[in-house]
mmCIF file of C-alpha atoms (C1' of nucleotides) in Angstrom:
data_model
loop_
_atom_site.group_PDB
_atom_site.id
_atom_site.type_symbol
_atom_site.label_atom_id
_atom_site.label_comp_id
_atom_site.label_asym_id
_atom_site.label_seq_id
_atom_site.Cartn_x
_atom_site.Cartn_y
_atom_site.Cartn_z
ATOM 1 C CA UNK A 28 0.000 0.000 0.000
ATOM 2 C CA UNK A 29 1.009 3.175 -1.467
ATOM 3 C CA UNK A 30 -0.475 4.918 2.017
ATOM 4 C CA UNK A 31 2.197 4.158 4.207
ATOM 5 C CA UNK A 32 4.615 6.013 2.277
ATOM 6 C CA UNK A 33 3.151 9.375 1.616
ATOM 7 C CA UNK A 34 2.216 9.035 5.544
ATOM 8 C CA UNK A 35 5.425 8.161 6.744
ATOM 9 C CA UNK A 36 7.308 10.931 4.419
ATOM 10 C CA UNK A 37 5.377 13.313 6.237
ATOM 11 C CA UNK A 38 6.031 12.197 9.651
ATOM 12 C CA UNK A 39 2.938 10.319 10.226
ATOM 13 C CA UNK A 40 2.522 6.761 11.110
ATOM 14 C CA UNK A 41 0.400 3.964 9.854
ATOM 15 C CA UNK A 42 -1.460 2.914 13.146
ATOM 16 C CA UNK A 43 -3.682 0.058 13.243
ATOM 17 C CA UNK A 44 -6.329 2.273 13.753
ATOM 18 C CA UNK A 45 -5.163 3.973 10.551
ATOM 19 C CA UNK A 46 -5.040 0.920 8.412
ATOM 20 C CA UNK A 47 -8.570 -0.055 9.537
ATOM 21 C CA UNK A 48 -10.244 3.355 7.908
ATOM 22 C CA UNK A 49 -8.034 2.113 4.948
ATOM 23 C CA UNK A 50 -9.559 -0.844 4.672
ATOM 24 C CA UNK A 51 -13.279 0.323 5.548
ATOM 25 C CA UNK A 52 -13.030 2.421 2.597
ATOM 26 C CA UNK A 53 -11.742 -0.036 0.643
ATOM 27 C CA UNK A 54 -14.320 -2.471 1.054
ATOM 28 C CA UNK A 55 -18.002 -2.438 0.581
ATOM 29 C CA UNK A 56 -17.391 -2.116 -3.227
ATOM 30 C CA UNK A 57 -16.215 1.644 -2.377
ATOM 31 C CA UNK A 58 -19.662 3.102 -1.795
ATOM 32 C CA UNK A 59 -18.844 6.915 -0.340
ATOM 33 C CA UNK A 60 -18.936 5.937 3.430
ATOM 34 C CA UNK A 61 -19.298 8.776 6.771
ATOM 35 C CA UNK A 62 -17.553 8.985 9.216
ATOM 36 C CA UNK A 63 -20.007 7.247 12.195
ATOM 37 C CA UNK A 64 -20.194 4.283 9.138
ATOM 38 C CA UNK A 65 -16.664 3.573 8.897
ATOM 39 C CA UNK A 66 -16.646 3.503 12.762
ATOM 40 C CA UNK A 67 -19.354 0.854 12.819
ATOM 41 C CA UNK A 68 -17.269 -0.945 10.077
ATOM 42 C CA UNK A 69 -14.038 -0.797 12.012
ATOM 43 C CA UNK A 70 -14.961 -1.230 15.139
ATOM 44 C CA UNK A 71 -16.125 -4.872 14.170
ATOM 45 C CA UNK A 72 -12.272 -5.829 13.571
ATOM 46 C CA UNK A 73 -11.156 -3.148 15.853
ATOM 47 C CA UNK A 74 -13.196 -2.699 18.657
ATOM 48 C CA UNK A 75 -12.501 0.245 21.104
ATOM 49 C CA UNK A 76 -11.164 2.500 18.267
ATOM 50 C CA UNK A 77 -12.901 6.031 19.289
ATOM 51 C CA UNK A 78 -14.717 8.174 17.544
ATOM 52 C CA UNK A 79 -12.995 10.945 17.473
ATOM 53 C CA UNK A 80 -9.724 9.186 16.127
ATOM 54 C CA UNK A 81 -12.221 8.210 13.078
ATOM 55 C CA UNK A 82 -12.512 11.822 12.188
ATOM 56 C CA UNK A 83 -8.696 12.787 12.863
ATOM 57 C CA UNK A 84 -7.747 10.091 10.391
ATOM 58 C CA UNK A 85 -10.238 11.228 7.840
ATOM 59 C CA UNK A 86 -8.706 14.495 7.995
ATOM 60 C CA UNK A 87 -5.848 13.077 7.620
ATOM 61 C CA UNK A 88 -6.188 10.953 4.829
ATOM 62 C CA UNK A 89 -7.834 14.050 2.761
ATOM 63 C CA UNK A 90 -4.761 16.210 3.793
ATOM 64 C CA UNK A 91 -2.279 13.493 2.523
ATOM 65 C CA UNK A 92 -4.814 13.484 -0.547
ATOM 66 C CA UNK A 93 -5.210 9.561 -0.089
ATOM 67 C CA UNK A 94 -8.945 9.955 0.470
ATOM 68 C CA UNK A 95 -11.734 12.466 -0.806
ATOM 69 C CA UNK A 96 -14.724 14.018 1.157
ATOM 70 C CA UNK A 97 -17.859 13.398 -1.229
ATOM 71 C CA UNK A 98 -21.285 15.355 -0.501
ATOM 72 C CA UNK A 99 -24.033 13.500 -0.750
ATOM 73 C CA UNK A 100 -26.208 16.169 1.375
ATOM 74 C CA UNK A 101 -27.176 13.312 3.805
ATOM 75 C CA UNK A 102 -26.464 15.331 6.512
ATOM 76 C CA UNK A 103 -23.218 13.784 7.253
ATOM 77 C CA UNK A 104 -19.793 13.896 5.267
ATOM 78 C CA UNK A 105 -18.546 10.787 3.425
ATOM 79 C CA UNK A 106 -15.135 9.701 2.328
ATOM 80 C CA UNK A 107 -14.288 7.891 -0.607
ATOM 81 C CA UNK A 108 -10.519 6.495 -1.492
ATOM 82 C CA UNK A 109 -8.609 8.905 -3.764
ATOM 83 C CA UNK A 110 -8.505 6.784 -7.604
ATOM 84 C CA UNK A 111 -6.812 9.512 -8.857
ATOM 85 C CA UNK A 112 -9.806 10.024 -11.553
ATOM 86 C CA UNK A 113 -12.280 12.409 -11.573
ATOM 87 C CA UNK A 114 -15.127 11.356 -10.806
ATOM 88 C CA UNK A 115 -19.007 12.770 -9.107
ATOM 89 C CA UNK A 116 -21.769 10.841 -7.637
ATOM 90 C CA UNK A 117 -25.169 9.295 -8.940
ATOM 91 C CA UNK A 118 -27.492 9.136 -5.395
ATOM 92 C CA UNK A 119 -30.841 7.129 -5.876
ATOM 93 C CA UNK A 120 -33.376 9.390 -4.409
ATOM 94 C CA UNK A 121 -35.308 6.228 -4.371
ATOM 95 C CA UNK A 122 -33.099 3.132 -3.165
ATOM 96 C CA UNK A 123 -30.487 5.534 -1.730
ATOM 97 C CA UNK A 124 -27.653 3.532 -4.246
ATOM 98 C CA UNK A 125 -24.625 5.699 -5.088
ATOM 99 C CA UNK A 126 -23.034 5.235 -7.888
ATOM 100 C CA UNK A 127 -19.598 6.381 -9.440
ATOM 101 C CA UNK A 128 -20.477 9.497 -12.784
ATOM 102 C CA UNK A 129 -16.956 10.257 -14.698
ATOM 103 C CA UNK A 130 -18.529 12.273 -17.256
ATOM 104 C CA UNK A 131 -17.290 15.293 -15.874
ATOM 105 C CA UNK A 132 -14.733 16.924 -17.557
ATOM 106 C CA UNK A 133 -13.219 19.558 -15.150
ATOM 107 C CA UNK A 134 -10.906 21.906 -17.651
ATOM 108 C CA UNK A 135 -14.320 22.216 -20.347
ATOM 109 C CA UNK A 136 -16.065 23.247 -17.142
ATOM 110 C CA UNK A 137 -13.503 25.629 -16.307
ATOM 111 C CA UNK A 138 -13.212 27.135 -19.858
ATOM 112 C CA UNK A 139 -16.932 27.833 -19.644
ATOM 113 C CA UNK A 140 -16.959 29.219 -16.630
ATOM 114 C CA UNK A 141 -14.255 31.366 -17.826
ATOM 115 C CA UNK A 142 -16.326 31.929 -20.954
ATOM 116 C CA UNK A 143 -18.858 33.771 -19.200
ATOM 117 C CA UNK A 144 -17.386 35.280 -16.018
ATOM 118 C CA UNK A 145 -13.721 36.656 -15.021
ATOM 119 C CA UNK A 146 -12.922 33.583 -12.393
ATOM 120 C CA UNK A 147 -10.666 30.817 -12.836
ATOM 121 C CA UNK A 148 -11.912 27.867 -10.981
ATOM 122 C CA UNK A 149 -9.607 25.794 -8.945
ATOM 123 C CA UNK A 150 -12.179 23.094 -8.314
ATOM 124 C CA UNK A 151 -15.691 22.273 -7.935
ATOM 125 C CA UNK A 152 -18.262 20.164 -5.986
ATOM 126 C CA UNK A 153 -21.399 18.202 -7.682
ATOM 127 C CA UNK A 154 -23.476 15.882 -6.934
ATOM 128 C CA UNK A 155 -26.267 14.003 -9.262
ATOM 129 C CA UNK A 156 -29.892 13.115 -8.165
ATOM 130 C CA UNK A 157 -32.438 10.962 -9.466
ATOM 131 C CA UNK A 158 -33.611 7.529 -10.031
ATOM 132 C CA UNK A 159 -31.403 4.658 -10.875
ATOM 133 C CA UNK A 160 -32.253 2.125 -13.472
ATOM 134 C CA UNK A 161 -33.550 -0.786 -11.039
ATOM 135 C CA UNK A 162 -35.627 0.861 -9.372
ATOM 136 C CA UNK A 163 -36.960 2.467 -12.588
ATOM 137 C CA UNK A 164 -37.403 -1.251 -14.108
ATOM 138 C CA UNK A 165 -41.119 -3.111 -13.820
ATOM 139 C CA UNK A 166 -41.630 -5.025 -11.081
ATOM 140 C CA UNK A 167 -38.652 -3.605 -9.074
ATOM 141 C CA UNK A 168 -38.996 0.010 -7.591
ATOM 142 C CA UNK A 169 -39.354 0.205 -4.128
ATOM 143 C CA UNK B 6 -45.096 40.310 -4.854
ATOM 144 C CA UNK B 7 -45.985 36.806 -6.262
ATOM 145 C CA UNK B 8 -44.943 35.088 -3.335
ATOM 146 C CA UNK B 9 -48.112 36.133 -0.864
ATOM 147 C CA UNK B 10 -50.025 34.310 -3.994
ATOM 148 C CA UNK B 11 -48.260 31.247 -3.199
ATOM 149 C CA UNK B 12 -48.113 31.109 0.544
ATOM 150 C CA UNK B 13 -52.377 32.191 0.374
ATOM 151 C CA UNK B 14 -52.929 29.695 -2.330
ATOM 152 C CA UNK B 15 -52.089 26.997 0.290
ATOM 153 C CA UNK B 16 -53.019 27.922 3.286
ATOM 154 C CA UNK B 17 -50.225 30.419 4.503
ATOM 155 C CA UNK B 18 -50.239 33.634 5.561
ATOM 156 C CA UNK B 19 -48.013 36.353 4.686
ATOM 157 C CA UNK B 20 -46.872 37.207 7.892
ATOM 158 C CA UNK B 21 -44.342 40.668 8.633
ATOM 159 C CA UNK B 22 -41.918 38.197 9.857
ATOM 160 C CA UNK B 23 -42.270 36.560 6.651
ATOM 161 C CA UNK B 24 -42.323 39.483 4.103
ATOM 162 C CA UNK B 25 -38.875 40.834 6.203
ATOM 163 C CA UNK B 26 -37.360 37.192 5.541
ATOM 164 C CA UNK B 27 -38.260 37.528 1.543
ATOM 165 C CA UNK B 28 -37.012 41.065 1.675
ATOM 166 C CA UNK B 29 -33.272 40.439 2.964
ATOM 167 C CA UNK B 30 -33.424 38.006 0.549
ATOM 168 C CA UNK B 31 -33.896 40.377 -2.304
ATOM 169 C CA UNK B 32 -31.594 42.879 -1.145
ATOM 170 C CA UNK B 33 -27.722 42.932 -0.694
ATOM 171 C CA UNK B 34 -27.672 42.201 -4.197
ATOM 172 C CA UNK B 35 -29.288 38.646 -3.645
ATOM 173 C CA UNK B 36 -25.824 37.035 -2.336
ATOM 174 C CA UNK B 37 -26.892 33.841 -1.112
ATOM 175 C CA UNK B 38 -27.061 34.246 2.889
ATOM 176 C CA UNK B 39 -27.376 31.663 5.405
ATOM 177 C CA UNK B 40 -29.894 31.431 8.449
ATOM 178 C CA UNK B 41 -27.971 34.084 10.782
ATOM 179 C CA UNK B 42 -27.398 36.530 8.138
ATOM 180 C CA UNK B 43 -30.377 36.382 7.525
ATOM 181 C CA UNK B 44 -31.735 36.600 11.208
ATOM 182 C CA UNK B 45 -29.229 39.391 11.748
ATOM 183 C CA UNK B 46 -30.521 41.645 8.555
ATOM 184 C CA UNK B 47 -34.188 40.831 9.155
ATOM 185 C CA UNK B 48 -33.949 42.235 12.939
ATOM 186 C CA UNK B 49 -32.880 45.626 12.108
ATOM 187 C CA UNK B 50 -36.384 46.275 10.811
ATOM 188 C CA UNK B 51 -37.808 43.459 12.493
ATOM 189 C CA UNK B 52 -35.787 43.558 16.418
ATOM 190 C CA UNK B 53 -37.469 40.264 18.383
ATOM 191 C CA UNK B 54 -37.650 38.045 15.596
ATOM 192 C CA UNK B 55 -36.882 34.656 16.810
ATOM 193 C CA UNK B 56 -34.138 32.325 14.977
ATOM 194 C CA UNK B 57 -36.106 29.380 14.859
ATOM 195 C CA UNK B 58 -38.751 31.235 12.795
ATOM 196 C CA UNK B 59 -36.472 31.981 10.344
ATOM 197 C CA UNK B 60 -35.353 28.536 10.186
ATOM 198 C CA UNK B 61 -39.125 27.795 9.290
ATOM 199 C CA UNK B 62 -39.446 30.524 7.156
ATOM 200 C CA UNK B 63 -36.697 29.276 4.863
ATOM 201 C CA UNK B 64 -37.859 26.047 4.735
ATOM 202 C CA UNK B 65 -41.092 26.896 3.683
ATOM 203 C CA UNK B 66 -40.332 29.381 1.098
ATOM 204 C CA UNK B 67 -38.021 26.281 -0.617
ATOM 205 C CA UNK B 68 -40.694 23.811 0.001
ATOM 206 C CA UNK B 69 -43.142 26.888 -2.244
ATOM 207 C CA UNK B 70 -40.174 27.026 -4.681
ATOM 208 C CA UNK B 71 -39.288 30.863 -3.806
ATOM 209 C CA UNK B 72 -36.490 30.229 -2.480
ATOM 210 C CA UNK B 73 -34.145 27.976 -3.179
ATOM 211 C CA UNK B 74 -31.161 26.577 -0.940
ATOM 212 C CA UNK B 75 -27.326 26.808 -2.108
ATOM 213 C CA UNK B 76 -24.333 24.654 -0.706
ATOM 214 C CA UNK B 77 -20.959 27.047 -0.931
ATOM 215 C CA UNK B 78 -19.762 24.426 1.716
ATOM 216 C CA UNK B 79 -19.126 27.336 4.567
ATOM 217 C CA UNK B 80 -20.466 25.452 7.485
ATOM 218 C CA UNK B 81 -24.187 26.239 7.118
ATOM 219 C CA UNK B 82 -27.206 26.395 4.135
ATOM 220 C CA UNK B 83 -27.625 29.166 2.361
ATOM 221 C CA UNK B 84 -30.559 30.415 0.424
ATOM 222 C CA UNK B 85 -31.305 32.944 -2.519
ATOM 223 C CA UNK B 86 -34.470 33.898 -3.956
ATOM 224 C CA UNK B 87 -35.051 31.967 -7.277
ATOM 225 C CA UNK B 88 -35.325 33.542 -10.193
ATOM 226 C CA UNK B 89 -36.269 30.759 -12.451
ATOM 227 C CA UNK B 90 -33.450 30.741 -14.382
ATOM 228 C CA UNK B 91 -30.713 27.633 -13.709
ATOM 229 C CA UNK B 92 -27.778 28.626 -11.514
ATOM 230 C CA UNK B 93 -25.103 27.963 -9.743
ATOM 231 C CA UNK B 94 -22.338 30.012 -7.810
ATOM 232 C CA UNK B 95 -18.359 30.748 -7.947
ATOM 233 C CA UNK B 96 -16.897 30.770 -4.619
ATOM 234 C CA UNK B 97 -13.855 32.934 -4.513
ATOM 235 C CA UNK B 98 -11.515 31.470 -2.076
ATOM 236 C CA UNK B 99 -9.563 34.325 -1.708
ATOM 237 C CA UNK B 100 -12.077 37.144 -0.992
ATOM 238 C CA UNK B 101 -14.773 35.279 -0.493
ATOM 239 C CA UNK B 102 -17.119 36.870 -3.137
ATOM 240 C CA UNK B 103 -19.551 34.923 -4.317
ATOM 241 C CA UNK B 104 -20.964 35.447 -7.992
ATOM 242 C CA UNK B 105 -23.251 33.679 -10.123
ATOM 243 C CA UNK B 106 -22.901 30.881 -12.958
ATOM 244 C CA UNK B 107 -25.112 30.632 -15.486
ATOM 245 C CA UNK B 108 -23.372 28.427 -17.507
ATOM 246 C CA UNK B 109 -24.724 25.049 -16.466
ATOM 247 C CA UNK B 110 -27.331 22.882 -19.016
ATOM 248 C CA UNK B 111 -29.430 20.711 -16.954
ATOM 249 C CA UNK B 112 -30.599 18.756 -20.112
ATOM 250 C CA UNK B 113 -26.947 18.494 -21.543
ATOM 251 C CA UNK B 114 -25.647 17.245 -17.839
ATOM 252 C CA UNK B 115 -28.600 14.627 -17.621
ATOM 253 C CA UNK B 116 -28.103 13.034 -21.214
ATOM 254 C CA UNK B 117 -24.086 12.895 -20.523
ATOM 255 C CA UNK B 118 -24.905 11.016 -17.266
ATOM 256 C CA UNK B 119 -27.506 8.388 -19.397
ATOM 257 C CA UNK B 120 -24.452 8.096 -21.698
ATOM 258 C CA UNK B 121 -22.352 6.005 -19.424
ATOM 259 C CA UNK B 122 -25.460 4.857 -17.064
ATOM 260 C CA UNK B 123 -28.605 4.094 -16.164
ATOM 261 C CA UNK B 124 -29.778 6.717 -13.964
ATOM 262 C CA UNK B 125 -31.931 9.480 -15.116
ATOM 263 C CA UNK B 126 -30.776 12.871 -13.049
ATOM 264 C CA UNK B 127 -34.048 14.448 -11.737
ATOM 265 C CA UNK B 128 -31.759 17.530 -9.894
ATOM 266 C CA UNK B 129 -28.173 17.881 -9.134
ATOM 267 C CA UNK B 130 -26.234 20.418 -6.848
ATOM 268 C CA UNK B 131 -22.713 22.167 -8.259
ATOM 269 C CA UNK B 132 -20.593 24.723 -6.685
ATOM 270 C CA UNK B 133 -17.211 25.784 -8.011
ATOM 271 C CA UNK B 134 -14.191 27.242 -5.947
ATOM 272 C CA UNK B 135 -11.354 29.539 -7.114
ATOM 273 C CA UNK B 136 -9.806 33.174 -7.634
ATOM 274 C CA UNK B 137 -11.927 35.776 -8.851
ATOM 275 C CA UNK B 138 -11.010 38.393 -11.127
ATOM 276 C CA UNK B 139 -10.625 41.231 -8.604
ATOM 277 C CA UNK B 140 -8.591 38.876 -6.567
ATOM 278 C CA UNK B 141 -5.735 38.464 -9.731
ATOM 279 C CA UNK B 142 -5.555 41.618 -10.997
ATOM 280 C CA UNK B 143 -2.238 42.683 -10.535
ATOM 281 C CA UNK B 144 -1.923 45.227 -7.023
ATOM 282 C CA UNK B 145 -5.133 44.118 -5.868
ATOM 283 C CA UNK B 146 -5.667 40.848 -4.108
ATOM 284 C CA UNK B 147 -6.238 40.012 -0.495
ATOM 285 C "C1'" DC C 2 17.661 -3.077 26.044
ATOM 286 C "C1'" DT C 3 16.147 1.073 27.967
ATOM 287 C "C1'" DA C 4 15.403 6.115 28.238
ATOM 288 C "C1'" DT C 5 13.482 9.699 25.620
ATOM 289 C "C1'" DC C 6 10.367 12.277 22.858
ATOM 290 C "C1'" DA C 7 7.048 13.191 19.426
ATOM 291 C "C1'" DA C 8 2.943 11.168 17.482
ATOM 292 C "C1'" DA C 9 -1.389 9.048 18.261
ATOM 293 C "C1'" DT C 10 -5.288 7.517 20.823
ATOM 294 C "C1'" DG C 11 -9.639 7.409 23.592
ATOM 295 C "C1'" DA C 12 -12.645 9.776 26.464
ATOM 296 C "C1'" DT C 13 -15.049 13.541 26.830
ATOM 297 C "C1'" DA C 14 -16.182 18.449 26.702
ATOM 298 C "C1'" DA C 15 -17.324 22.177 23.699
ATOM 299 C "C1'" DT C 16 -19.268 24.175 19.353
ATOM 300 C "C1'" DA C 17 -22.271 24.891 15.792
ATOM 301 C "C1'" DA C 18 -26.120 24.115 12.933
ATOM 302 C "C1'" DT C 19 -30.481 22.506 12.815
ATOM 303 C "C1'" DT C 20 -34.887 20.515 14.349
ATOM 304 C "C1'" DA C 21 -38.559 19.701 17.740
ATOM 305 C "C1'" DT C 22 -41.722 21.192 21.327
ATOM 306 C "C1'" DC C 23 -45.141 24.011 23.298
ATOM 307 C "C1'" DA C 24 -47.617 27.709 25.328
ATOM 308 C "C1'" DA C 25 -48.972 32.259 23.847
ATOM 309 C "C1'" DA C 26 -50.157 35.618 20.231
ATOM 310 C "C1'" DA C 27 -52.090 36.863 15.769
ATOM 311 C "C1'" DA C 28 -55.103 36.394 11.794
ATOM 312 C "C1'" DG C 29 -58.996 34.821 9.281
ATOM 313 C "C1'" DC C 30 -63.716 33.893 9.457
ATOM 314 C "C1'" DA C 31 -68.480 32.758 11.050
ATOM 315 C "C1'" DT D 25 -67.322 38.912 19.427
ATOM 316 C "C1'" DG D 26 -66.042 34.078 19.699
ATOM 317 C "C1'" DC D 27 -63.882 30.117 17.504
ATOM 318 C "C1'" DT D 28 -60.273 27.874 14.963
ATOM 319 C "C1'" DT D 29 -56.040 27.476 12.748
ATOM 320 C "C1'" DT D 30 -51.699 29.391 11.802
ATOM 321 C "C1'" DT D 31 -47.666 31.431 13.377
ATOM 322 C "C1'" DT D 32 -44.478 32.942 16.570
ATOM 323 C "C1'" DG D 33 -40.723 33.154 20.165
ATOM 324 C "C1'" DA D 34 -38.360 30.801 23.654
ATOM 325 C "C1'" DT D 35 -36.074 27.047 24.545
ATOM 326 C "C1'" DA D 36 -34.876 22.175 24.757
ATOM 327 C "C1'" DA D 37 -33.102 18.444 22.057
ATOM 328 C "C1'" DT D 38 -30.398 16.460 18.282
ATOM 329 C "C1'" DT D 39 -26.700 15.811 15.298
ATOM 330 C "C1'" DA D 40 -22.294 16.453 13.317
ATOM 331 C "C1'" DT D 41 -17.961 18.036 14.140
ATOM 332 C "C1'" DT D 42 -13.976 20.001 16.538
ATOM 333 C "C1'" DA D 43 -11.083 20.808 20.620
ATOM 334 C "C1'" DT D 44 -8.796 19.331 24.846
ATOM 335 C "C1'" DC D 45 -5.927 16.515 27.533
ATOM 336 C "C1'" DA D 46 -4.019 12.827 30.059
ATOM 337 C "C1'" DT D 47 -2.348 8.402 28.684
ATOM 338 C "C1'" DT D 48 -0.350 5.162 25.517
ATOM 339 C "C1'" DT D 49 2.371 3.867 21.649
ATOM 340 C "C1'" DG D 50 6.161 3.618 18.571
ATOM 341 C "C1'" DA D 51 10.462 5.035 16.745
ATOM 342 C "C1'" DT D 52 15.032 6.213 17.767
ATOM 343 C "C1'" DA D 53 19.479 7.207 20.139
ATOM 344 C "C1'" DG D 54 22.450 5.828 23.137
#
DNA sequence: CTATCAAATGATAATAATTATCAAAAAGCA
DNA sequence: TGCTTTTTGATAATTATTATCATTTGATAG
């Protein structure tokens, strides 16, 4: 894992407790997770791990660019691993499934932006809502 | 005003309170402003007005679609009057100023999204961060 | 192997934003 | 004027997040 070095070049360490939020966001095919989720999740192979060391490693992780906060406007803040593409988010408004959109491409968006206003944009935040396909398809929906 | 149509048309009044909340909206150049702002503005004119009805204000004047809510990621919601027309906002990070972006295609952004999957976008929330023009011109800045 | 020192943790307190509750006041209407 | 519903203001309750701090852990130097 690629983690442990761009922590320990920095002067961090990989804990236990570190590795565990690694792997929580690993898992579970990747789905956006927040941060009392990954505590649930961890605290299954690692139980005692607090809270509050949860959020310092997300922080963390996001700092060291490893991981990336995603805005679902659930009320809570979720983390996703850093691929290193760019890439929004599809939330079911129905089933509440999330699902990876790369269609973005951020320099077009920045060259319209700069099109119609004097502001060169640095980055940018969106998020997709609507209904995915199975619960769109007969007989499914819920 | 259209909007004491709306409220009357289902049930609600247009209440002082109420009319001071759409009015602080309107003014200041309709910068999107979040609940305090908003309670701070409205009690010049309107000293005793309680925070919580402000609160319920806002939310019903989304719920009516006259206002609408906007995520510049500062901590708390904000909310603008809506005009009708699409929008979205560019954040400067250096001043702070906050302008809008007109640029955005709904239609365009939902058929790039069935492109690659199946998911049809009903809404979708974008906010874009950088330098605004003020902020780069040369012996300006902040 | 042990002393040392910074990094990290867990518990918990403190903030901040928002929502819920509820008695009292205001507005519409018979 | 009396009745009913809406609305308000005060305030308690929730929820998410950040800050604090004593203790533990891990790396490193001798």
């Amino acid at each position: 894992m690629d983690a442990e070095r761009r922590l320990r070049s920095r002067g961090y360490r990989l804990t236990p407790q570190r590795r565990a939020v690694l792997e929580a966001l690993a898992g579970e095919g990747g789905r956006p997770l927040d941060t009392s989720q990954i505590h649930k999740r961890v605290s299954r192979e690692f139980p005692g791990i607090g809270l509050a060391t949860v959020y310092r490693t997300l922080e963390l992780l996001v700092e060291l660019g490893i991981a990336l906060p995603v805005h679902l406007h659930e009320g809570s803040r979720h983390y996703e691993l850093n691929t290193g593409e760019h890439r929004h988010h599809l939330v079911c408004l129905s089933c509440g499934e999330v699902q990876p959109f790369r269609g973005c491409d951020p320099g077009e968006l920045a060259e319209r932006v700069r099109d119609e206003s004097d502001f060169l944009v640095t980055s940018h935040c969106l998020s997709l809502f609507g209904i995915c396909g199975s619960c769109r398809s007969p007989g499914r929906g819920r």
